[in-house]
Amino acid sequence: MYIARFSYFVAPVDRKRAADLIRQEVAAAAAHQMKARLLVPLTRASGGAALQFEVELSNLDQFETFRECGLGSAEETREWIEDFSEILVCPPEVELLRVDAE
């Protein structure tokens, strides 16, 4: 199993809007039978992400599929990205992690 983690950097004034947009991502993942969650850091390092989104993947091919059409169609996903990019301070950080089953 793999985890894709997206770290989003937004201004405090845009945090609620960003959380609402990430909740759309969580719902879209659930619609694709994927486990996902919005992570809200209680503490963070200076310059750390304001919010994170994490989705479990059974294989790495799911990563590209979800990024391209995760919120329905490719067009709906592009519109979501455009909306989110209006409030992002910088591009999101993306991490791919493999879950160690040992």
PDB file of N, CA and C in Angstrom:
ATOM      1  N   MET A   1       0.843  -1.170   0.000  1.00  0.00           N
ATOM      2  CA  MET A   1       0.000   0.000   0.000  1.00  0.00           C
ATOM      3  C   MET A   1       0.890   1.236   0.000  1.00  0.00           C
ATOM      4  N   TYR A   2       0.357   2.305  -0.554  1.00  0.00           N
ATOM      5  CA  TYR A   2       1.066   3.576  -0.653  1.00  0.00           C
ATOM      6  C   TYR A   2       0.185   4.691  -0.092  1.00  0.00           C
ATOM      7  N   ILE A   3       0.829   5.754   0.302  1.00  0.00           N
ATOM      8  CA  ILE A   3       0.141   6.969   0.755  1.00  0.00           C
ATOM      9  C   ILE A   3       0.643   8.118  -0.109  1.00  0.00           C
ATOM     10  N   ALA A   4      -0.285   8.879  -0.643  1.00  0.00           N
ATOM     11  CA  ALA A   4       0.066  10.133  -1.315  1.00  0.00           C
ATOM     12  C   ALA A   4      -0.355  11.251  -0.362  1.00  0.00           C
ATOM     13  N   ARG A   5       0.596  12.108  -0.016  1.00  0.00           N
ATOM     14  CA  ARG A   5       0.315  13.205   0.906  1.00  0.00           C
ATOM     15  C   ARG A   5       0.594  14.526   0.206  1.00  0.00           C
ATOM     16  N   PHE A   6      -0.394  15.390   0.222  1.00  0.00           N
ATOM     17  CA  PHE A   6      -0.301  16.713  -0.390  1.00  0.00           C
ATOM     18  C   PHE A   6      -0.299  17.733   0.741  1.00  0.00           C
ATOM     19  N   SER A   7       0.702  18.583   0.778  1.00  0.00           N
ATOM     20  CA  SER A   7       0.802  19.629   1.795  1.00  0.00           C
ATOM     21  C   SER A   7       0.506  20.964   1.131  1.00  0.00           C
ATOM     22  N   TYR A   8      -0.501  21.647   1.687  1.00  0.00           N
ATOM     23  CA  TYR A   8      -0.967  22.898   1.090  1.00  0.00           C
ATOM     24  C   TYR A   8      -0.597  24.084   1.981  1.00  0.00           C
ATOM     25  N   PHE A   9      -0.073  25.112   1.362  1.00  0.00           N
ATOM     26  CA  PHE A   9       0.341  26.326   2.053  1.00  0.00           C
ATOM     27  C   PHE A   9      -0.633  27.440   1.666  1.00  0.00           C
ATOM     28  N   VAL A  10      -1.398  27.911   2.644  1.00  0.00           N
ATOM     29  CA  VAL A  10      -2.376  28.974   2.404  1.00  0.00           C
ATOM     30  C   VAL A  10      -2.273  30.001   3.525  1.00  0.00           C
ATOM     31  N   ALA A  11      -2.720  31.196   3.228  1.00  0.00           N
ATOM     32  CA  ALA A  11      -2.760  32.247   4.245  1.00  0.00           C
ATOM     33  C   ALA A  11      -3.860  31.915   5.256  1.00  0.00           C
ATOM     34  N   PRO A  12      -3.689  32.350   6.505  1.00  0.00           N
ATOM     35  CA  PRO A  12      -4.712  32.066   7.518  1.00  0.00           C
ATOM     36  C   PRO A  12      -6.118  32.487   7.108  1.00  0.00           C
ATOM     37  N   VAL A  13      -6.237  33.580   6.401  1.00  0.00           N
ATOM     38  CA  VAL A  13      -7.551  34.063   5.985  1.00  0.00           C
ATOM     39  C   VAL A  13      -8.225  33.097   4.999  1.00  0.00           C
ATOM     40  N   ASP A  14      -7.442  32.292   4.294  1.00  0.00           N
ATOM     41  CA  ASP A  14      -7.977  31.366   3.296  1.00  0.00           C
ATOM     42  C   ASP A  14      -8.078  29.923   3.801  1.00  0.00           C
ATOM     43  N   ARG A  15      -7.793  29.724   5.065  1.00  0.00           N
ATOM     44  CA  ARG A  15      -7.748  28.354   5.596  1.00  0.00           C
ATOM     45  C   ARG A  15      -9.096  27.635   5.494  1.00  0.00           C
ATOM     46  N   LYS A  16     -10.203  28.293   5.805  1.00  0.00           N
ATOM     47  CA  LYS A  16     -11.517  27.647   5.728  1.00  0.00           C
ATOM     48  C   LYS A  16     -11.851  27.268   4.289  1.00  0.00           C
ATOM     49  N   ARG A  17     -11.608  28.169   3.370  1.00  0.00           N
ATOM     50  CA  ARG A  17     -11.873  27.868   1.950  1.00  0.00           C
ATOM     51  C   ARG A  17     -11.015  26.692   1.496  1.00  0.00           C
ATOM     52  N   ALA A  18      -9.752  26.671   1.905  1.00  0.00           N
ATOM     53  CA  ALA A  18      -8.860  25.569   1.545  1.00  0.00           C
ATOM     54  C   ALA A  18      -9.370  24.253   2.135  1.00  0.00           C
ATOM     55  N   ALA A  19      -9.814  24.271   3.387  1.00  0.00           N
ATOM     56  CA  ALA A  19     -10.341  23.060   4.018  1.00  0.00           C
ATOM     57  C   ALA A  19     -11.575  22.562   3.268  1.00  0.00           C
ATOM     58  N   ASP A  20     -12.436  23.476   2.838  1.00  0.00           N
ATOM     59  CA  ASP A  20     -13.622  23.084   2.061  1.00  0.00           C
ATOM     60  C   ASP A  20     -13.218  22.423   0.741  1.00  0.00           C
ATOM     61  N   LEU A  21     -12.209  22.970   0.079  1.00  0.00           N
ATOM     62  CA  LEU A  21     -11.742  22.384  -1.178  1.00  0.00           C
ATOM     63  C   LEU A  21     -11.116  21.008  -0.947  1.00  0.00           C
ATOM     64  N   ILE A  22     -10.376  20.865   0.137  1.00  0.00           N
ATOM     65  CA  ILE A  22      -9.774  19.566   0.437  1.00  0.00           C
ATOM     66  C   ILE A  22     -10.866  18.549   0.788  1.00  0.00           C
ATOM     67  N   ARG A  23     -11.919  18.989   1.462  1.00  0.00           N
ATOM     68  CA  ARG A  23     -13.035  18.074   1.755  1.00  0.00           C
ATOM     69  C   ARG A  23     -13.654  17.548   0.460  1.00  0.00           C
ATOM     70  N   GLN A  24     -13.653  18.346  -0.591  1.00  0.00           N
ATOM     71  CA  GLN A  24     -14.117  17.866  -1.898  1.00  0.00           C
ATOM     72  C   GLN A  24     -13.219  16.739  -2.391  1.00  0.00           C
ATOM     73  N   GLU A  25     -11.902  16.888  -2.164  1.00  0.00           N
ATOM     74  CA  GLU A  25     -10.945  15.835  -2.531  1.00  0.00           C
ATOM     75  C   GLU A  25     -11.213  14.554  -1.744  1.00  0.00           C
ATOM     76  N   VAL A  26     -11.468  14.698  -0.459  1.00  0.00           N
ATOM     77  CA  VAL A  26     -11.753  13.536   0.388  1.00  0.00           C
ATOM     78  C   VAL A  26     -13.011  12.828  -0.102  1.00  0.00           C
ATOM     79  N   ALA A  27     -14.050  13.589  -0.411  1.00  0.00           N
ATOM     80  CA  ALA A  27     -15.303  12.997  -0.909  1.00  0.00           C
ATOM     81  C   ALA A  27     -15.089  12.312  -2.252  1.00  0.00           C
ATOM     82  N   ALA A  28     -14.289  12.918  -3.118  1.00  0.00           N
ATOM     83  CA  ALA A  28     -14.006  12.323  -4.434  1.00  0.00           C
ATOM     84  C   ALA A  28     -13.257  11.006  -4.269  1.00  0.00           C
ATOM     85  N   ALA A  29     -12.307  10.964  -3.354  1.00  0.00           N
ATOM     86  CA  ALA A  29     -11.574   9.724  -3.106  1.00  0.00           C
ATOM     87  C   ALA A  29     -12.526   8.647  -2.596  1.00  0.00           C
ATOM     88  N   ALA A  30     -13.417   9.010  -1.689  1.00  0.00           N
ATOM     89  CA  ALA A  30     -14.389   8.049  -1.166  1.00  0.00           C
ATOM     90  C   ALA A  30     -15.289   7.514  -2.281  1.00  0.00           C
ATOM     91  N   ALA A  31     -15.631   8.381  -3.226  1.00  0.00           N
ATOM     92  CA  ALA A  31     -16.454   7.952  -4.365  1.00  0.00           C
ATOM     93  C   ALA A  31     -15.719   6.937  -5.242  1.00  0.00           C
ATOM     94  N   HIS A  32     -14.395   6.945  -5.168  1.00  0.00           N
ATOM     95  CA  HIS A  32     -13.563   5.985  -5.901  1.00  0.00           C
ATOM     96  C   HIS A  32     -13.132   4.817  -4.998  1.00  0.00           C
ATOM     97  N   GLN A  33     -13.839   4.647  -3.867  1.00  0.00           N
ATOM     98  CA  GLN A  33     -13.528   3.596  -2.892  1.00  0.00           C
ATOM     99  C   GLN A  33     -12.091   3.677  -2.375  1.00  0.00           C
ATOM    100  N   MET A  34     -11.616   4.875  -2.153  1.00  0.00           N
ATOM    101  CA  MET A  34     -10.276   5.101  -1.625  1.00  0.00           C
ATOM    102  C   MET A  34     -10.412   5.761  -0.251  1.00  0.00           C
ATOM    103  N   LYS A  35      -9.522   5.408   0.665  1.00  0.00           N
ATOM    104  CA  LYS A  35      -9.500   6.047   1.981  1.00  0.00           C
ATOM    105  C   LYS A  35      -8.680   7.324   1.875  1.00  0.00           C
ATOM    106  N   ALA A  36      -9.254   8.396   2.367  1.00  0.00           N
ATOM    107  CA  ALA A  36      -8.569   9.690   2.321  1.00  0.00           C
ATOM    108  C   ALA A  36      -8.955  10.484   3.554  1.00  0.00           C
ATOM    109  N   ARG A  37      -8.125  11.482   3.860  1.00  0.00           N
ATOM    110  CA  ARG A  37      -8.414  12.309   5.019  1.00  0.00           C
ATOM    111  C   ARG A  37      -7.765  13.692   4.875  1.00  0.00           C
ATOM    112  N   LEU A  38      -8.421  14.647   5.508  1.00  0.00           N
ATOM    113  CA  LEU A  38      -7.884  16.000   5.649  1.00  0.00           C
ATOM    114  C   LEU A  38      -7.112  16.016   6.955  1.00  0.00           C
ATOM    115  N   LEU A  39      -5.881  16.468   6.920  1.00  0.00           N
ATOM    116  CA  LEU A  39      -5.054  16.568   8.124  1.00  0.00           C
ATOM    117  C   LEU A  39      -4.869  18.042   8.455  1.00  0.00           C
ATOM    118  N   VAL A  40      -5.168  18.390   9.702  1.00  0.00           N
ATOM    119  CA  VAL A  40      -5.026  19.764  10.175  1.00  0.00           C
ATOM    120  C   VAL A  40      -3.929  19.775  11.239  1.00  0.00           C
ATOM    121  N   PRO A  41      -2.760  20.295  10.907  1.00  0.00           N
ATOM    122  CA  PRO A  41      -1.660  20.304  11.882  1.00  0.00           C
ATOM    123  C   PRO A  41      -2.019  21.126  13.130  1.00  0.00           C
ATOM    124  N   LEU A  42      -1.777  20.536  14.283  1.00  0.00           N
ATOM    125  CA  LEU A  42      -1.969  21.261  15.538  1.00  0.00           C
ATOM    126  C   LEU A  42      -0.721  22.047  15.885  1.00  0.00           C
ATOM    127  N   THR A  43       0.417  21.533  15.465  1.00  0.00           N
ATOM    128  CA  THR A  43       1.682  22.249  15.575  1.00  0.00           C
ATOM    129  C   THR A  43       2.388  22.084  14.236  1.00  0.00           C
ATOM    130  N   ARG A  44       3.223  23.035  13.902  1.00  0.00           N
ATOM    131  CA  ARG A  44       3.984  22.915  12.663  1.00  0.00           C
ATOM    132  C   ARG A  44       5.229  23.776  12.736  1.00  0.00           C
ATOM    133  N   ALA A  45       6.211  23.336  12.011  1.00  0.00           N
ATOM    134  CA  ALA A  45       7.463  24.073  11.945  1.00  0.00           C
ATOM    135  C   ALA A  45       7.247  25.383  11.196  1.00  0.00           C
ATOM    136  N   SER A  46       8.127  26.320  11.410  1.00  0.00           N
ATOM    137  CA  SER A  46       8.064  27.580  10.685  1.00  0.00           C
ATOM    138  C   SER A  46       8.068  27.296   9.189  1.00  0.00           C
ATOM    139  N   GLY A  47       7.102  27.836   8.487  1.00  0.00           N
ATOM    140  CA  GLY A  47       6.997  27.618   7.051  1.00  0.00           C
ATOM    141  C   GLY A  47       6.310  26.323   6.688  1.00  0.00           C
ATOM    142  N   GLY A  48       5.800  25.589   7.681  1.00  0.00           N
ATOM    143  CA  GLY A  48       5.129  24.313   7.421  1.00  0.00           C
ATOM    144  C   GLY A  48       3.761  24.511   6.786  1.00  0.00           C
ATOM    145  N   ALA A  49       3.256  23.436   6.211  1.00  0.00           N
ATOM    146  CA  ALA A  49       1.966  23.479   5.517  1.00  0.00           C
ATOM    147  C   ALA A  49       0.826  23.770   6.485  1.00  0.00           C
ATOM    148  N   ALA A  50      -0.160  24.525   6.009  1.00  0.00           N
ATOM    149  CA  ALA A  50      -1.330  24.850   6.815  1.00  0.00           C
ATOM    150  C   ALA A  50      -2.279  23.653   6.896  1.00  0.00           C
ATOM    151  N   LEU A  51      -2.416  22.921   5.786  1.00  0.00           N
ATOM    152  CA  LEU A  51      -3.334  21.780   5.714  1.00  0.00           C
ATOM    153  C   LEU A  51      -2.710  20.694   4.853  1.00  0.00           C
ATOM    154  N   GLN A  52      -3.137  19.463   5.097  1.00  0.00           N
ATOM    155  CA  GLN A  52      -2.644  18.350   4.298  1.00  0.00           C
ATOM    156  C   GLN A  52      -3.812  17.452   3.894  1.00  0.00           C
ATOM    157  N   PHE A  53      -3.628  16.790   2.781  1.00  0.00           N
ATOM    158  CA  PHE A  53      -4.578  15.796   2.283  1.00  0.00           C
ATOM    159  C   PHE A  53      -3.789  14.520   2.076  1.00  0.00           C
ATOM    160  N   GLU A  54      -4.372  13.422   2.524  1.00  0.00           N
ATOM    161  CA  GLU A  54      -3.685  12.145   2.417  1.00  0.00           C
ATOM    162  C   GLU A  54      -4.656  11.121   1.845  1.00  0.00           C
ATOM    163  N   VAL A  55      -4.185  10.341   0.875  1.00  0.00           N
ATOM    164  CA  VAL A  55      -5.026   9.305   0.265  1.00  0.00           C
ATOM    165  C   VAL A  55      -4.228   8.009   0.187  1.00  0.00           C
ATOM    166  N   GLU A  56      -4.904   6.898   0.491  1.00  0.00           N
ATOM    167  CA  GLU A  56      -4.269   5.587   0.415  1.00  0.00           C
ATOM    168  C   GLU A  56      -4.426   5.047  -0.999  1.00  0.00           C
ATOM    169  N   LEU A  57      -3.354   4.453  -1.511  1.00  0.00           N
ATOM    170  CA  LEU A  57      -3.344   3.893  -2.858  1.00  0.00           C
ATOM    171  C   LEU A  57      -2.932   2.427  -2.777  1.00  0.00           C
ATOM    172  N   SER A  58      -3.614   1.579  -3.537  1.00  0.00           N
ATOM    173  CA  SER A  58      -3.202   0.173  -3.553  1.00  0.00           C
ATOM    174  C   SER A  58      -2.055  -0.033  -4.526  1.00  0.00           C
ATOM    175  N   ASN A  59      -1.945   0.854  -5.528  1.00  0.00           N
ATOM    176  CA  ASN A  59      -0.818   0.802  -6.465  1.00  0.00           C
ATOM    177  C   ASN A  59      -0.525   2.226  -6.944  1.00  0.00           C
ATOM    178  N   LEU A  60       0.656   2.420  -7.487  1.00  0.00           N
ATOM    179  CA  LEU A  60       1.065   3.772  -7.880  1.00  0.00           C
ATOM    180  C   LEU A  60       0.325   4.308  -9.099  1.00  0.00           C
ATOM    181  N   ASP A  61      -0.257   3.423  -9.912  1.00  0.00           N
ATOM    182  CA  ASP A  61      -1.040   3.895 -11.056  1.00  0.00           C
ATOM    183  C   ASP A  61      -2.241   4.727 -10.600  1.00  0.00           C
ATOM    184  N   GLN A  62      -2.773   4.420  -9.428  1.00  0.00           N
ATOM    185  CA  GLN A  62      -3.908   5.182  -8.905  1.00  0.00           C
ATOM    186  C   GLN A  62      -3.543   6.644  -8.668  1.00  0.00           C
ATOM    187  N   PHE A  63      -2.286   6.915  -8.395  1.00  0.00           N
ATOM    188  CA  PHE A  63      -1.847   8.276  -8.120  1.00  0.00           C
ATOM    189  C   PHE A  63      -2.126   9.189  -9.309  1.00  0.00           C
ATOM    190  N   GLU A  64      -1.646   8.815 -10.482  1.00  0.00           N
ATOM    191  CA  GLU A  64      -1.851   9.644 -11.679  1.00  0.00           C
ATOM    192  C   GLU A  64      -3.325   9.715 -12.059  1.00  0.00           C
ATOM    193  N   THR A  65      -4.017   8.611 -11.951  1.00  0.00           N
ATOM    194  CA  THR A  65      -5.444   8.602 -12.285  1.00  0.00           C
ATOM    195  C   THR A  65      -6.200   9.566 -11.391  1.00  0.00           C
ATOM    196  N   PHE A  66      -5.917   9.526 -10.088  1.00  0.00           N
ATOM    197  CA  PHE A  66      -6.616  10.415  -9.161  1.00  0.00           C
ATOM    198  C   PHE A  66      -6.244  11.869  -9.398  1.00  0.00           C
ATOM    199  N   ARG A  67      -4.986  12.141  -9.676  1.00  0.00           N
ATOM    200  CA  ARG A  67      -4.559  13.524  -9.926  1.00  0.00           C
ATOM    201  C   ARG A  67      -5.201  14.106 -11.178  1.00  0.00           C
ATOM    202  N   GLU A  68      -5.416  13.266 -12.196  1.00  0.00           N
ATOM    203  CA  GLU A  68      -5.961  13.761 -13.463  1.00  0.00           C
ATOM    204  C   GLU A  68      -7.475  13.841 -13.467  1.00  0.00           C
ATOM    205  N   CYS A  69      -8.147  12.899 -12.825  1.00  0.00           N
ATOM    206  CA  CYS A  69      -9.613  12.843 -12.900  1.00  0.00           C
ATOM    207  C   CYS A  69     -10.248  12.554 -11.549  1.00  0.00           C
ATOM    208  N   GLY A  70      -9.580  12.878 -10.477  1.00  0.00           N
ATOM    209  CA  GLY A  70     -10.053  12.527  -9.146  1.00  0.00           C
ATOM    210  C   GLY A  70     -11.378  13.131  -8.751  1.00  0.00           C
ATOM    211  N   LEU A  71     -11.685  14.305  -9.234  1.00  0.00           N
ATOM    212  CA  LEU A  71     -12.919  14.961  -8.837  1.00  0.00           C
ATOM    213  C   LEU A  71     -14.011  14.792  -9.888  1.00  0.00           C
ATOM    214  N   GLY A  72     -14.008  13.691 -10.589  1.00  0.00           N
ATOM    215  CA  GLY A  72     -15.001  13.420 -11.626  1.00  0.00           C
ATOM    216  C   GLY A  72     -14.305  13.357 -12.965  1.00  0.00           C
ATOM    217  N   SER A  73     -14.576  14.326 -13.789  1.00  0.00           N
ATOM    218  CA  SER A  73     -13.941  14.384 -15.101  1.00  0.00           C
ATOM    219  C   SER A  73     -12.630  15.167 -15.015  1.00  0.00           C
ATOM    220  N   ALA A  74     -11.871  15.085 -16.080  1.00  0.00           N
ATOM    221  CA  ALA A  74     -10.630  15.866 -16.144  1.00  0.00           C
ATOM    222  C   ALA A  74     -10.960  17.364 -16.060  1.00  0.00           C
ATOM    223  N   GLU A  75     -12.047  17.783 -16.670  1.00  0.00           N
ATOM    224  CA  GLU A  75     -12.451  19.193 -16.648  1.00  0.00           C
ATOM    225  C   GLU A  75     -12.821  19.638 -15.231  1.00  0.00           C
ATOM    226  N   GLU A  76     -13.584  18.814 -14.505  1.00  0.00           N
ATOM    227  CA  GLU A  76     -13.953  19.155 -13.130  1.00  0.00           C
ATOM    228  C   GLU A  76     -12.711  19.247 -12.242  1.00  0.00           C
ATOM    229  N   THR A  77     -11.776  18.348 -12.459  1.00  0.00           N
ATOM    230  CA  THR A  77     -10.538  18.358 -11.687  1.00  0.00           C
ATOM    231  C   THR A  77      -9.728  19.608 -11.996  1.00  0.00           C
ATOM    232  N   ARG A  78      -9.654  19.987 -13.274  1.00  0.00           N
ATOM    233  CA  ARG A  78      -8.937  21.216 -13.656  1.00  0.00           C
ATOM    234  C   ARG A  78      -9.577  22.447 -13.009  1.00  0.00           C
ATOM    235  N   GLU A  79     -10.903  22.508 -13.002  1.00  0.00           N
ATOM    236  CA  GLU A  79     -11.593  23.646 -12.393  1.00  0.00           C
ATOM    237  C   GLU A  79     -11.298  23.718 -10.896  1.00  0.00           C
ATOM    238  N   TRP A  80     -11.282  22.554 -10.232  1.00  0.00           N
ATOM    239  CA  TRP A  80     -10.964  22.506  -8.808  1.00  0.00           C
ATOM    240  C   TRP A  80      -9.541  23.019  -8.579  1.00  0.00           C
ATOM    241  N   ILE A  81      -8.607  22.573  -9.410  1.00  0.00           N
ATOM    242  CA  ILE A  81      -7.207  23.009  -9.287  1.00  0.00           C
ATOM    243  C   ILE A  81      -7.109  24.522  -9.477  1.00  0.00           C
ATOM    244  N   GLU A  82      -7.821  25.063 -10.451  1.00  0.00           N
ATOM    245  CA  GLU A  82      -7.797  26.513 -10.685  1.00  0.00           C
ATOM    246  C   GLU A  82      -8.339  27.268  -9.486  1.00  0.00           C
ATOM    247  N   ASP A  83      -9.454  26.778  -8.905  1.00  0.00           N
ATOM    248  CA  ASP A  83     -10.023  27.422  -7.713  1.00  0.00           C
ATOM    249  C   ASP A  83      -9.029  27.398  -6.558  1.00  0.00           C
ATOM    250  N   PHE A  84      -8.413  26.244  -6.360  1.00  0.00           N
ATOM    251  CA  PHE A  84      -7.480  26.098  -5.247  1.00  0.00           C
ATOM    252  C   PHE A  84      -6.224  26.948  -5.469  1.00  0.00           C
ATOM    253  N   SER A  85      -5.757  27.013  -6.705  1.00  0.00           N
ATOM    254  CA  SER A  85      -4.521  27.758  -6.974  1.00  0.00           C
ATOM    255  C   SER A  85      -4.674  29.248  -6.676  1.00  0.00           C
ATOM    256  N   GLU A  86      -5.902  29.754  -6.662  1.00  0.00           N
ATOM    257  CA  GLU A  86      -6.131  31.162  -6.330  1.00  0.00           C
ATOM    258  C   GLU A  86      -5.719  31.492  -4.898  1.00  0.00           C
ATOM    259  N   ILE A  87      -5.754  30.500  -4.004  1.00  0.00           N
ATOM    260  CA  ILE A  87      -5.459  30.777  -2.596  1.00  0.00           C
ATOM    261  C   ILE A  87      -4.150  30.145  -2.114  1.00  0.00           C
ATOM    262  N   LEU A  88      -3.518  29.333  -2.942  1.00  0.00           N
ATOM    263  CA  LEU A  88      -2.249  28.724  -2.542  1.00  0.00           C
ATOM    264  C   LEU A  88      -1.137  29.765  -2.530  1.00  0.00           C
ATOM    265  N   VAL A  89      -0.334  29.750  -1.491  1.00  0.00           N
ATOM    266  CA  VAL A  89       0.800  30.656  -1.368  1.00  0.00           C
ATOM    267  C   VAL A  89       1.942  30.177  -2.268  1.00  0.00           C
ATOM    268  N   CYS A  90       2.070  28.868  -2.417  1.00  0.00           N
ATOM    269  CA  CYS A  90       3.073  28.254  -3.277  1.00  0.00           C
ATOM    270  C   CYS A  90       2.536  26.902  -3.725  1.00  0.00           C
ATOM    271  N   PRO A  91       3.158  26.285  -4.713  1.00  0.00           N
ATOM    272  CA  PRO A  91       2.671  24.977  -5.163  1.00  0.00           C
ATOM    273  C   PRO A  91       2.681  23.967  -4.005  1.00  0.00           C
ATOM    274  N   PRO A  92       1.734  23.037  -4.011  1.00  0.00           N
ATOM    275  CA  PRO A  92       1.711  22.047  -2.930  1.00  0.00           C
ATOM    276  C   PRO A  92       2.919  21.123  -2.997  1.00  0.00           C
ATOM    277  N   GLU A  93       3.315  20.643  -1.830  1.00  0.00           N
ATOM    278  CA  GLU A  93       4.340  19.616  -1.770  1.00  0.00           C
ATOM    279  C   GLU A  93       3.623  18.274  -1.855  1.00  0.00           C
ATOM    280  N   VAL A  94       4.179  17.360  -2.633  1.00  0.00           N
ATOM    281  CA  VAL A  94       3.573  16.046  -2.791  1.00  0.00           C
ATOM    282  C   VAL A  94       4.597  14.992  -2.385  1.00  0.00           C
ATOM    283  N   GLU A  95       4.182  14.110  -1.509  1.00  0.00           N
ATOM    284  CA  GLU A  95       5.029  13.017  -1.069  1.00  0.00           C
ATOM    285  C   GLU A  95       4.333  11.709  -1.397  1.00  0.00           C
ATOM    286  N   LEU A  96       5.063  10.748  -1.914  1.00  0.00           N
ATOM    287  CA  LEU A  96       4.572   9.387  -2.098  1.00  0.00           C
ATOM    288  C   LEU A  96       5.309   8.510  -1.107  1.00  0.00           C
ATOM    289  N   LEU A  97       4.562   7.797  -0.299  1.00  0.00           N
ATOM    290  CA  LEU A  97       5.161   6.951   0.737  1.00  0.00           C
ATOM    291  C   LEU A  97       4.683   5.514   0.565  1.00  0.00           C
ATOM    292  N   ARG A  98       5.555   4.587   0.835  1.00  0.00           N
ATOM    293  CA  ARG A  98       5.180   3.176   0.828  1.00  0.00           C
ATOM    294  C   ARG A  98       4.975   2.768   2.279  1.00  0.00           C
ATOM    295  N   VAL A  99       3.861   2.102   2.563  1.00  0.00           N
ATOM    296  CA  VAL A  99       3.590   1.628   3.911  1.00  0.00           C
ATOM    297  C   VAL A  99       4.383   0.349   4.135  1.00  0.00           C
ATOM    298  N   ASP A 100       5.188   0.332   5.166  1.00  0.00           N
ATOM    299  CA  ASP A 100       5.992  -0.836   5.504  1.00  0.00           C
ATOM    300  C   ASP A 100       5.125  -1.785   6.316  1.00  0.00           C
ATOM    301  N   ALA A 101       4.846  -2.958   5.770  1.00  0.00           N
ATOM    302  CA  ALA A 101       3.943  -3.909   6.410  1.00  0.00           C
ATOM    303  C   ALA A 101       4.624  -4.742   7.489  1.00  0.00           C
ATOM    304  N   GLU A 102       5.922  -4.612   7.688  1.00  0.00           N
ATOM    305  CA  GLU A 102       6.624  -5.413   8.699  1.00  0.00           C
ATOM    306  C   GLU A 102       6.390  -4.899  10.078  1.00  0.00           C
TER     307      GLU A 102
END
